Tab-separated table of C-alpha atoms in Angstrom:
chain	number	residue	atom	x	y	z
A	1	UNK	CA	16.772	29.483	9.280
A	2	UNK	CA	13.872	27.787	6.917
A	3	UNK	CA	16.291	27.772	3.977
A	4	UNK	CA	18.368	25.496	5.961
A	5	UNK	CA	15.822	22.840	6.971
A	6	UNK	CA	15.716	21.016	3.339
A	7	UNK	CA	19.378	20.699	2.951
A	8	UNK	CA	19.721	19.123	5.885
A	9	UNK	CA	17.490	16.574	5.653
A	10	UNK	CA	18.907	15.536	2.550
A	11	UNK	CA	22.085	15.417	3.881
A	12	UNK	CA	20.316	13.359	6.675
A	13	UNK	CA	18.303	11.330	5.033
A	14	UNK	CA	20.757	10.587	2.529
A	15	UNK	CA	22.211	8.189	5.158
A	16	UNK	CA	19.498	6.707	5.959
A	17	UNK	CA	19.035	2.783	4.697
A	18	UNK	CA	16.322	1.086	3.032
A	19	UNK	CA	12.537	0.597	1.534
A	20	UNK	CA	9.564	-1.095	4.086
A	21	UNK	CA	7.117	0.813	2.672
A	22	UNK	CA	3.695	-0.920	2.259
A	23	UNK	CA	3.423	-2.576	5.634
A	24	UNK	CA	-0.551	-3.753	5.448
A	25	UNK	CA	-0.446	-7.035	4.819
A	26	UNK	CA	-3.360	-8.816	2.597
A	27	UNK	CA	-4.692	-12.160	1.501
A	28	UNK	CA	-2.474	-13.746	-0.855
A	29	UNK	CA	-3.702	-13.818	-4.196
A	30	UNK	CA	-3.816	-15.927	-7.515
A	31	UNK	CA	-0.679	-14.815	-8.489
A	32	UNK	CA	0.948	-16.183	-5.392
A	33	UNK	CA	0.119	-19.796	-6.754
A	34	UNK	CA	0.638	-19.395	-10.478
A	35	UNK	CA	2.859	-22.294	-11.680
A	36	UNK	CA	6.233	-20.717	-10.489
A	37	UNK	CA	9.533	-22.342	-12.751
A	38	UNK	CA	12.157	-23.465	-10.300
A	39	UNK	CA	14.781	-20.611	-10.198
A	40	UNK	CA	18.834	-21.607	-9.486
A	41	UNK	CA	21.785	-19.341	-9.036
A	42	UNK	CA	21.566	-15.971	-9.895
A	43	UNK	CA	18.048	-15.455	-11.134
A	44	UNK	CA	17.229	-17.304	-7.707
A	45	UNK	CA	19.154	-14.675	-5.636
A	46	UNK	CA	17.534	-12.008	-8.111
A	47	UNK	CA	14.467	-12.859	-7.052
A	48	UNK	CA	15.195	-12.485	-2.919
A	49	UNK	CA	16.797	-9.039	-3.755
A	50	UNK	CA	13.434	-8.212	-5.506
A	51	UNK	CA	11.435	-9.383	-2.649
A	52	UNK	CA	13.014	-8.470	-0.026
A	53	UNK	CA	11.589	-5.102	1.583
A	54	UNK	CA	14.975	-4.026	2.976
A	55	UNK	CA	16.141	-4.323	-0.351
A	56	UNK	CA	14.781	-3.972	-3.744
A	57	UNK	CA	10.868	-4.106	-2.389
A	58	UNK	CA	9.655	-4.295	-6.289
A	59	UNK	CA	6.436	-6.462	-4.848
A	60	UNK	CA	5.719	-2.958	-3.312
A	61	UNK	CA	4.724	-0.971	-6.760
A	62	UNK	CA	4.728	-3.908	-9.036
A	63	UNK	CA	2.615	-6.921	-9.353
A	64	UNK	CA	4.804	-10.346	-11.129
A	65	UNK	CA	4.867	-13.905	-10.973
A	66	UNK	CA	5.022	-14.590	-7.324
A	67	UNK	CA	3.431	-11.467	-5.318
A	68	UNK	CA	1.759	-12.265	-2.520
A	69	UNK	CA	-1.110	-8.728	-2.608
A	70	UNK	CA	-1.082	-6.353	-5.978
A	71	UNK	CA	0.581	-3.611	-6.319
A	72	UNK	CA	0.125	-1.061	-9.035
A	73	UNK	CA	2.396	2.055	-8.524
A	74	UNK	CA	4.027	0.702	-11.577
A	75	UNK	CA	3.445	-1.796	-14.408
A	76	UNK	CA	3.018	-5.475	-14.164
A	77	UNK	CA	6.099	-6.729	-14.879
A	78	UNK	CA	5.929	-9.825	-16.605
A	79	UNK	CA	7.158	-10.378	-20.506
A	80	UNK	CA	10.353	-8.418	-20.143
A	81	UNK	CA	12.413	-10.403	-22.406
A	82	UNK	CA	10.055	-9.440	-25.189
A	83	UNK	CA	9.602	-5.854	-24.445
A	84	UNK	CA	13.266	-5.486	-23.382
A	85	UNK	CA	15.434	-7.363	-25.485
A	86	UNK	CA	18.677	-5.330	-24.721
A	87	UNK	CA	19.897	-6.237	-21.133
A	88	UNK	CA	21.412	-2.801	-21.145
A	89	UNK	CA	17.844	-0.657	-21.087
A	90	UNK	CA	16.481	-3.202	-18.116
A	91	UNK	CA	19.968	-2.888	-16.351
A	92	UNK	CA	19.876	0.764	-16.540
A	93	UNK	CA	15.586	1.089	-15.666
A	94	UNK	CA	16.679	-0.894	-12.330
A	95	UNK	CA	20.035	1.677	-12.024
A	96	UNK	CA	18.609	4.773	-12.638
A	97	UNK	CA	15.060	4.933	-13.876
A	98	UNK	CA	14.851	8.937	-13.648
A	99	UNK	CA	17.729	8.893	-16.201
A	100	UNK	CA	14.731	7.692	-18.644
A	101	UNK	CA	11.598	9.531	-16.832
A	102	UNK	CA	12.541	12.026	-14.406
A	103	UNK	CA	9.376	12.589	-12.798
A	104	UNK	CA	9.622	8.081	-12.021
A	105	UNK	CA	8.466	7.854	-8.100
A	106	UNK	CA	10.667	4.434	-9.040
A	107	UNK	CA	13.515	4.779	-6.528
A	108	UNK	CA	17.430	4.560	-8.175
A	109	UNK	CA	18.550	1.451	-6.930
A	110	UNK	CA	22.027	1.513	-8.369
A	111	UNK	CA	22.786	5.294	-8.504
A	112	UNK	CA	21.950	5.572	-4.832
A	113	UNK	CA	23.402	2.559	-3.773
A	114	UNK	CA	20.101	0.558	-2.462
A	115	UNK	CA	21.394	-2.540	-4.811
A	116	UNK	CA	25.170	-3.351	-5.967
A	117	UNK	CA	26.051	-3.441	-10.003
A	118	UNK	CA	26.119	-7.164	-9.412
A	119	UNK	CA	22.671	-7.613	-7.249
A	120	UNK	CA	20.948	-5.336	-10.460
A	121	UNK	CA	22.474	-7.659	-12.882
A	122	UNK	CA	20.983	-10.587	-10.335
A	123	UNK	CA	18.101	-8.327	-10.444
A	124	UNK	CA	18.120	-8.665	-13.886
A	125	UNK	CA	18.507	-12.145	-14.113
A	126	UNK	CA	15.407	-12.482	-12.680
A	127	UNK	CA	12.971	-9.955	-14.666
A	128	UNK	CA	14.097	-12.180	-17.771
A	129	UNK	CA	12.220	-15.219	-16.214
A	130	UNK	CA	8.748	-12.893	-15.754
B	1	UNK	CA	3.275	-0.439	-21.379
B	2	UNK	CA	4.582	2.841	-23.427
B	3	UNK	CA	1.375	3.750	-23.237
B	4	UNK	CA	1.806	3.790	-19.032
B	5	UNK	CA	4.798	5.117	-19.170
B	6	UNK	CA	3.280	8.316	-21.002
B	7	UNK	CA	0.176	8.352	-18.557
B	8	UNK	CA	2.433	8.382	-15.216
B	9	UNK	CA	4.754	11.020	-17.002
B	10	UNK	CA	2.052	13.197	-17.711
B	11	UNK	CA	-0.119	12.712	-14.516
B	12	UNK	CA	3.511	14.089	-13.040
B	13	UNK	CA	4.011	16.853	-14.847
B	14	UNK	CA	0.156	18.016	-14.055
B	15	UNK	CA	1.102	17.599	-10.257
B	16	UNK	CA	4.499	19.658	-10.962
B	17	UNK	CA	2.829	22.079	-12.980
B	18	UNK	CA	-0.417	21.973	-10.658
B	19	UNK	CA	0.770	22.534	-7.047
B	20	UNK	CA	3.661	24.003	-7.852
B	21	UNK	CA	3.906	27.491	-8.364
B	22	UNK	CA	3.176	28.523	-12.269
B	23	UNK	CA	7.097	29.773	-13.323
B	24	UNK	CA	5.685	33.697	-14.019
B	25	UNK	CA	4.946	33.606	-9.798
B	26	UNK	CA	8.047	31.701	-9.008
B	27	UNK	CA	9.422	33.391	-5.727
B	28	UNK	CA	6.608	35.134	-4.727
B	29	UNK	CA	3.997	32.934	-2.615
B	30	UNK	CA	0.551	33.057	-4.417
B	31	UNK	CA	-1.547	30.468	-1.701
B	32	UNK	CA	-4.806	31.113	-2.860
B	33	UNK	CA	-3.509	29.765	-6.751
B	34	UNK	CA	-1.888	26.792	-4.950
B	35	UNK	CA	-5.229	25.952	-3.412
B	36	UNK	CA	-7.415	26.411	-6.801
B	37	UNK	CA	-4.479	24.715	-8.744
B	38	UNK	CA	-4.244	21.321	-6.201
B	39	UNK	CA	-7.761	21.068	-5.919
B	40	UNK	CA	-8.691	21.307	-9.705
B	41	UNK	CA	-5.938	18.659	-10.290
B	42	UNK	CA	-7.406	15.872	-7.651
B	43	UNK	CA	-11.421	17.198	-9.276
B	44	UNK	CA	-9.718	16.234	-13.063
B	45	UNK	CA	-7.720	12.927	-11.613
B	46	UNK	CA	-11.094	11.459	-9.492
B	47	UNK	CA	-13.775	12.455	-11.490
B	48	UNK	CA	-16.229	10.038	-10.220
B	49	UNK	CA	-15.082	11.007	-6.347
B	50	UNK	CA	-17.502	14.075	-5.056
B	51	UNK	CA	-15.666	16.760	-3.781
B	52	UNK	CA	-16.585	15.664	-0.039
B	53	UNK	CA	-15.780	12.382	-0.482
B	54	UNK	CA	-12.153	12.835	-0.346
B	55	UNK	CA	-12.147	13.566	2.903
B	56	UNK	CA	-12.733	9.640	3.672
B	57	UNK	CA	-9.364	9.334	1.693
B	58	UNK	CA	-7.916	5.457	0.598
B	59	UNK	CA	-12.553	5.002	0.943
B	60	UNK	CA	-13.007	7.517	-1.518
B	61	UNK	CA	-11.198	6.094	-4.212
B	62	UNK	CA	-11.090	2.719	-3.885
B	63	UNK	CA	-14.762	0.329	-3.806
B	64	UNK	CA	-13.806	-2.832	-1.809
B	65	UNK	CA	-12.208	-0.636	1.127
B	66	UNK	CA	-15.164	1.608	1.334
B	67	UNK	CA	-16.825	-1.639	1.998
B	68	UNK	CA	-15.075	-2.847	4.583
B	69	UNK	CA	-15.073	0.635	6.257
B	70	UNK	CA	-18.816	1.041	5.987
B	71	UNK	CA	-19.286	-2.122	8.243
B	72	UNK	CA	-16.788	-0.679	10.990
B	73	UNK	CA	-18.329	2.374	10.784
B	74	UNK	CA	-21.411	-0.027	12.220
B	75	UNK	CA	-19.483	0.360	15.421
B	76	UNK	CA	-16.743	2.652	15.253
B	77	UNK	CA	-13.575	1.819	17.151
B	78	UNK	CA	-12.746	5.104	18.384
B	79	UNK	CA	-16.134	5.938	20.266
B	80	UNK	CA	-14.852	4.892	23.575
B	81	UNK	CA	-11.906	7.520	23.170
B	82	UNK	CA	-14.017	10.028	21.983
B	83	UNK	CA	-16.095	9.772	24.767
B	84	UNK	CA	-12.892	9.896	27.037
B	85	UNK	CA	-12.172	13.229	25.405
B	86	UNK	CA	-15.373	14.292	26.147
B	87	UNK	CA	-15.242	13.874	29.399
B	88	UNK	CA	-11.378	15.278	29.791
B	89	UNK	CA	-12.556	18.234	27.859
B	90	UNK	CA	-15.048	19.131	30.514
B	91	UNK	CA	-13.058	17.967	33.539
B	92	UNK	CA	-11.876	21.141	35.685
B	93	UNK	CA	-8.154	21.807	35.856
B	94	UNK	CA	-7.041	22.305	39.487
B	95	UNK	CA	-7.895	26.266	39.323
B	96	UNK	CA	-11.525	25.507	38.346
B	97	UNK	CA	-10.897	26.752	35.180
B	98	UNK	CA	-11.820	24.107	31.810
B	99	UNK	CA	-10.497	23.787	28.083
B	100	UNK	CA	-13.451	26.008	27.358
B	101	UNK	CA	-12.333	28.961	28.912
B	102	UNK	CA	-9.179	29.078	26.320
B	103	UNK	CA	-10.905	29.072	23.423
B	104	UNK	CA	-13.545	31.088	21.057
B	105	UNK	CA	-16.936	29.653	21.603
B	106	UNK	CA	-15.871	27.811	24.492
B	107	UNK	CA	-13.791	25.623	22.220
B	108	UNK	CA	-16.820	24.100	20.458
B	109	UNK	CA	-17.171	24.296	16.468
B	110	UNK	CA	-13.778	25.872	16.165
B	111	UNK	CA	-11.113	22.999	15.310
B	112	UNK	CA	-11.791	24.137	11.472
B	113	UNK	CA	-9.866	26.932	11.885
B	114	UNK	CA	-6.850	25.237	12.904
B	115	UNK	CA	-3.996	25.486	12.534
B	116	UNK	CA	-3.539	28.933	12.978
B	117	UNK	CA	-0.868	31.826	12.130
B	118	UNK	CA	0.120	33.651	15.808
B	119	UNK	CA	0.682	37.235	14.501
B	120	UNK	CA	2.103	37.849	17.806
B	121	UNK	CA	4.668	34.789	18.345
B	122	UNK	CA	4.791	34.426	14.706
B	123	UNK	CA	4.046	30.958	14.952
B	124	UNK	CA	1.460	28.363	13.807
B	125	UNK	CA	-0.291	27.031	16.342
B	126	UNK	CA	-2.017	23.601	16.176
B	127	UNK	CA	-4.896	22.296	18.033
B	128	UNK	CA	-2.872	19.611	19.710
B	129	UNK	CA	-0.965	23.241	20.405
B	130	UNK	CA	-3.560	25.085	21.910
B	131	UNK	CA	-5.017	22.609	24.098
B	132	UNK	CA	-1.190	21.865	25.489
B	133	UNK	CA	-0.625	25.844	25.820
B	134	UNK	CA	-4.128	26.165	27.733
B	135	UNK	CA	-2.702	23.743	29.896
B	136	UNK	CA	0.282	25.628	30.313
B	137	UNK	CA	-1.893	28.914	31.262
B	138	UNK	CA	-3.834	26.993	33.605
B	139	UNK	CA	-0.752	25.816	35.574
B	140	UNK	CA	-1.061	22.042	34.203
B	141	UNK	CA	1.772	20.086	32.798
B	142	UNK	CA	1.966	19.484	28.669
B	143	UNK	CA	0.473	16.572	27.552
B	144	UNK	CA	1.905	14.110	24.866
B	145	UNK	CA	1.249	15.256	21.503
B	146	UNK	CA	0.869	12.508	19.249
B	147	UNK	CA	-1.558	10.008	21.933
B	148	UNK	CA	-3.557	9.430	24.701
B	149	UNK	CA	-5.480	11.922	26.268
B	150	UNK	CA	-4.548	14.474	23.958
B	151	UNK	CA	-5.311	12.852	20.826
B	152	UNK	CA	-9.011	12.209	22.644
B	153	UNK	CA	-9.373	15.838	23.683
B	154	UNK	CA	-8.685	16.480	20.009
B	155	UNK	CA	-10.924	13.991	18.414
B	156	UNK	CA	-13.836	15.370	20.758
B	157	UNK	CA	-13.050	19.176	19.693
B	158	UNK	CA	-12.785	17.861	16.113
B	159	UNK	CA	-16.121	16.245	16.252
B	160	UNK	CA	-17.712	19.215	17.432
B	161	UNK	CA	-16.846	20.670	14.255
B	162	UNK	CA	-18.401	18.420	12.092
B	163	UNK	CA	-20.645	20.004	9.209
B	164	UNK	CA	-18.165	23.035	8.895
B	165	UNK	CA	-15.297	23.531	6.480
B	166	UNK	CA	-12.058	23.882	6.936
B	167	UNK	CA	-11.326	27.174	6.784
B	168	UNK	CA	-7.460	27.997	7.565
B	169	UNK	CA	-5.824	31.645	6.782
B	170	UNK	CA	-2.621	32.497	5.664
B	171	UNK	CA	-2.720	36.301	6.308
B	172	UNK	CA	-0.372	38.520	4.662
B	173	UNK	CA	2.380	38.600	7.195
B	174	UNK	CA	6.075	37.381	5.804
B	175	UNK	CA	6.244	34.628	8.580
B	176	UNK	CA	2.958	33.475	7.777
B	177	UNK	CA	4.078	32.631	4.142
B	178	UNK	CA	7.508	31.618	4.735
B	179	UNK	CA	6.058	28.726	7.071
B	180	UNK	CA	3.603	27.943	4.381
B	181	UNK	CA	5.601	27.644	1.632
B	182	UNK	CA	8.275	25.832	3.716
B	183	UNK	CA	4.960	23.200	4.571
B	184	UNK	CA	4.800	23.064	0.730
B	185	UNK	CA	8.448	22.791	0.042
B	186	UNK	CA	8.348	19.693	2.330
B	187	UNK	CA	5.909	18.053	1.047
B	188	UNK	CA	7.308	18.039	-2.773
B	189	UNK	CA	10.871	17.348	-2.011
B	190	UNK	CA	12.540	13.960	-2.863
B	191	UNK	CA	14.693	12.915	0.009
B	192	UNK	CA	16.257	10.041	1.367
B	193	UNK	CA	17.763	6.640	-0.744
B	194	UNK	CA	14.515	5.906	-1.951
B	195	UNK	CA	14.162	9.840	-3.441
B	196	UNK	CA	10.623	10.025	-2.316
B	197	UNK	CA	8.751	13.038	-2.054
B	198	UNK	CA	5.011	13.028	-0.088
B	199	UNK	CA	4.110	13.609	-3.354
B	200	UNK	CA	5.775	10.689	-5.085
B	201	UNK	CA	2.688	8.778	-3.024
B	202	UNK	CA	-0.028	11.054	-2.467
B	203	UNK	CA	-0.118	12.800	-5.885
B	204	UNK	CA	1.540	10.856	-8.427
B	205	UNK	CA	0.241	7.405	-7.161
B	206	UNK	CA	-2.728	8.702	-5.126
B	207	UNK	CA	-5.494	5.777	-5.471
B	208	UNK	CA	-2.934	3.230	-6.470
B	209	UNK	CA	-2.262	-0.321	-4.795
B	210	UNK	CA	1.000	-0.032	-2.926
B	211	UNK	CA	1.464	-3.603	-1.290
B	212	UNK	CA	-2.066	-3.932	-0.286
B	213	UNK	CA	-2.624	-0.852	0.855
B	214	UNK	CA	-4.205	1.891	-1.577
B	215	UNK	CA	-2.522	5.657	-0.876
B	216	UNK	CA	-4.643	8.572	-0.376
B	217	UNK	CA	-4.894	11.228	-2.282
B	218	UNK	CA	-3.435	14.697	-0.431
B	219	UNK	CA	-6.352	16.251	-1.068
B	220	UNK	CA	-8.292	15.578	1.904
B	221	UNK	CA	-4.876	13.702	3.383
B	222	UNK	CA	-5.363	15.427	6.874
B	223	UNK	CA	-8.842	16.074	6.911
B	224	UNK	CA	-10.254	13.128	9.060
B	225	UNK	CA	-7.876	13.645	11.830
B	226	UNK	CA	-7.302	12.309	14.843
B	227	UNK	CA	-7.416	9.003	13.337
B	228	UNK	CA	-7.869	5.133	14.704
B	229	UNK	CA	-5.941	3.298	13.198
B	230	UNK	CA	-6.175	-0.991	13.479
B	231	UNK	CA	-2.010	-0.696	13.057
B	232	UNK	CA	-2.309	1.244	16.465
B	233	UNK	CA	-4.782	-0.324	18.226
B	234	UNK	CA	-5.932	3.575	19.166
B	235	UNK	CA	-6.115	6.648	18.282
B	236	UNK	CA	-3.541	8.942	17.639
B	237	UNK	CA	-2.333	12.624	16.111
B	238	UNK	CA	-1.473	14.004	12.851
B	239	UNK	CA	1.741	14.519	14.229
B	240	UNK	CA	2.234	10.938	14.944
B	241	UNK	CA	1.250	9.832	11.278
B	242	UNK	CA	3.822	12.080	9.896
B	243	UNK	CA	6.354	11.151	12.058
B	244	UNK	CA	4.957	6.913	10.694
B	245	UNK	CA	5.005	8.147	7.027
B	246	UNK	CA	8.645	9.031	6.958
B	247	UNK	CA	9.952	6.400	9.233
B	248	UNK	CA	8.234	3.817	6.578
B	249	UNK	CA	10.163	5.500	3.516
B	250	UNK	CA	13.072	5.370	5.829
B	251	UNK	CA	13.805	9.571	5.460
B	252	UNK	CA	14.133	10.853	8.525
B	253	UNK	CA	11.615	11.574	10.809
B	254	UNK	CA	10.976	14.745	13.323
B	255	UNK	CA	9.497	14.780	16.499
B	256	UNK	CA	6.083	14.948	16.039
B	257	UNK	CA	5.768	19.091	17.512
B	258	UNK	CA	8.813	20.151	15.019
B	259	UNK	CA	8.220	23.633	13.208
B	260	UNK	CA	8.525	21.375	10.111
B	261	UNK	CA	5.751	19.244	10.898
B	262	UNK	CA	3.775	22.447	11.888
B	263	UNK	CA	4.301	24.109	8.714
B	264	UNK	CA	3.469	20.889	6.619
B	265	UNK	CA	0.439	20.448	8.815
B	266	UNK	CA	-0.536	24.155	7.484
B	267	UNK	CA	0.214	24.071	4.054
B	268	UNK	CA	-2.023	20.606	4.121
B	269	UNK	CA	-4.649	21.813	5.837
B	270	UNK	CA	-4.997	24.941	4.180
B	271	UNK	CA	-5.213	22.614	0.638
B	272	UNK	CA	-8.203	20.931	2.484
B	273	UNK	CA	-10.121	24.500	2.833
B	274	UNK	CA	-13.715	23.751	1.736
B	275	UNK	CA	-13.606	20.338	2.642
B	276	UNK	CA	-16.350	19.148	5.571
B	277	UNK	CA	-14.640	18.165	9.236
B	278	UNK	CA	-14.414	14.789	9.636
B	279	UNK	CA	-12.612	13.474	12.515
B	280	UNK	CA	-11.928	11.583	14.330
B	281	UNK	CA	-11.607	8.780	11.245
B	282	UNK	CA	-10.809	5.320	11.340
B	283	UNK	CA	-8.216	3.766	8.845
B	284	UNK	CA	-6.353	0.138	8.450
């Protein structure tokens, strides 16, 4: 009977939808007002997916230009172009980061569907302005 | 930023190979190593936190929150409902018989003890259990398990354990392991879309800034229980925070009474043996 209690909640959960974790809400801070440069197109709809708790949540475990409290599950993201300079390692971070670091608490976004290839390379987009 | 990389990795494999079981006891449940093994690995991670400490959990590890908390402490916002459970506690059920005539000790200085194995139902029984099936006995209906008067009648038992340990057994009985180690099992699983486990949070980021809010480490997760919290406005169960912890990763949640929720509440608890009482606490 116990044995059977994990599988299904994966099965169960696996259905389930999306990230709102970190509902206290603080203060805004400093890096809410840095200077921000005005984002178009897809970097601009990069940055909603990132924000947006029913999507990509990144404001949750990382701090960046633009977070309204800090987070610091994970790194500050900011610099990526330098540290990343092949699109493929950030695209595949965002798609799969347990590919890289299996123990990662940094969700899958691509391989479990939370964000579409095109919203990561949006996402993407976006990280390359940090 | 390598250099993170390398710290989170190995702070997770410490928390795989420190709660889990080592791989020469794999399949056989060895408890008492869990315990030593979880609570060496939160001594190592929090050096500067005393042992006690953690049972005042996101308090103990972070400065500016223990700050806030000592000034609410000035006037804690549970002390009306702990009074109400006070008075509950003592009120006579319709047969003249009282709470106290369930328990050990007339149910005072016992809640460390909870929750317990049943060698003859072969369950584990909560407090929020006991006080419902004392009801029960006494020809009263069940009350709600995760608020109200329950969680009051709880906080006031709770409080009457203050300055003892917890001090929860897992005796030698097949059912008693199989619900601890299915507790455990819980609690380290990844589930869901986001592939969180309890422990994604409350070991690998324990003391980390998550949106404002900084996670507790497990050690000491359930010790301060019943809880106010300012999100409810009142006080409410450990039940109800589990059922609030998975809803917010979006896994699914239980009702707050399932056997899974029992067994997770033992396997925590028991990883909280030495620890002082606390509850009722107070958290954002």
């Amino acid at each position: 009977m116990r044995l059977t209690i994990p599988v299904l909640l994966l099965a169960a959960a696996a259905i389930l939808a999306l990230p709102e974790i970190g509902a206290a809400q603080q203060k805004p801070t400093a890096a809410g007002s840095a200077a921000v440069p005005a984002l178009t197109g897809s970097a601009l709809a990069g940055q909603k997916l990132a924000f947006s708790r029913k999507k990509g949540n990144c404001l949750a475990c990382h701090t960046m230009r633009g977070s309204d409290v800090p987070s610091n599950v994970g790194p500050e993201l900011v610099n990526l172009k330098a540290l990343f300079p092949h699109r493929k390692d950030l695209v595949a971070i965002v798609t799969n980061e347990q590919a890289r670091n299996p123990q990662t608490v940094m969700p899958p976004f691509g391989k479990n569907l939370i964000l579409s290839a095109k919203e990561i390379q949006e996402v993407v987009d976006f990280l390359y302005t940090l | 930023m390598r250099r993170v990389i390398a710290a989170v990795a190995a702070l997770a494999m410490l928390a795989l190979t420190g709660a889990a079981p080592a791989p020469a006891t794999a399949g056989k449940s060895n408890p008492a190593a869990d315990l030593k093994a979880f609570q060496d690995y939160f001594k190592t991670s929090f050096p500067k936190v005393p042992f006690d400490d953690f049972v005042n959990g996101p308090y103990a590890v972070n400065k500016g929150m223990r700050a806030q908390w000592e000034q609410i402490m000035q006037f804690p916002p549970y002390d009306f409902e702990l009074a109400d459970g006070k008075k509950l506690f003592e009120t006579k059920f319709a047969n003249g018989k009282s709470y106290g005539d369930c328990f050990p000790d007339k149910g005072i200085g016992i809640a460390q003890t909870y929750p317990h194995f049943d060698a003859k139902t072969g369950q584990v029984v909560t407090l929020v259990d006991a006080i419902n099936a004392c009801r029960v006995t006494n020809g009263e209906a069940k009350l709600d398990v995760s608020k109200g008067p329950m969680a009051e009648i709880a906080a006031y038992m709770v409080s009457t354990s203050h300055g003892k340990r917890f001090d929860v057994t897992i005796p030698d009985d097949p059912r008693a392991l199989a619900a601890y180690e299915a507790g455990k099992q819980f609690f380290y699983s990844r589930r869901g879309q986001l592939n969180f486990s309890c422990a994604s949070c409350h070991v690998q980021s324990a003391g980390k800034r998550l949106r404002g809010d900084i996670i507790a480490p497990a050690l000491g997760l359930v010790a301060a229980f019943p809880i106010y919290r300012d999100a409810w406005g009142n006080i409410g169960t450990l039940g109800r925070r589990f059922v609030e912890c998975n809803a917010q990763v979006r896994a699914v949640a239980f009702k707050p009474d399932s056997t899974i929720y029992h067994d997770l509440e033992y396997f925590l608890t028991y990883m909280d043996n030495g620890l002082p009482v606390t509850g009722p606490g107070t958290r954002p």
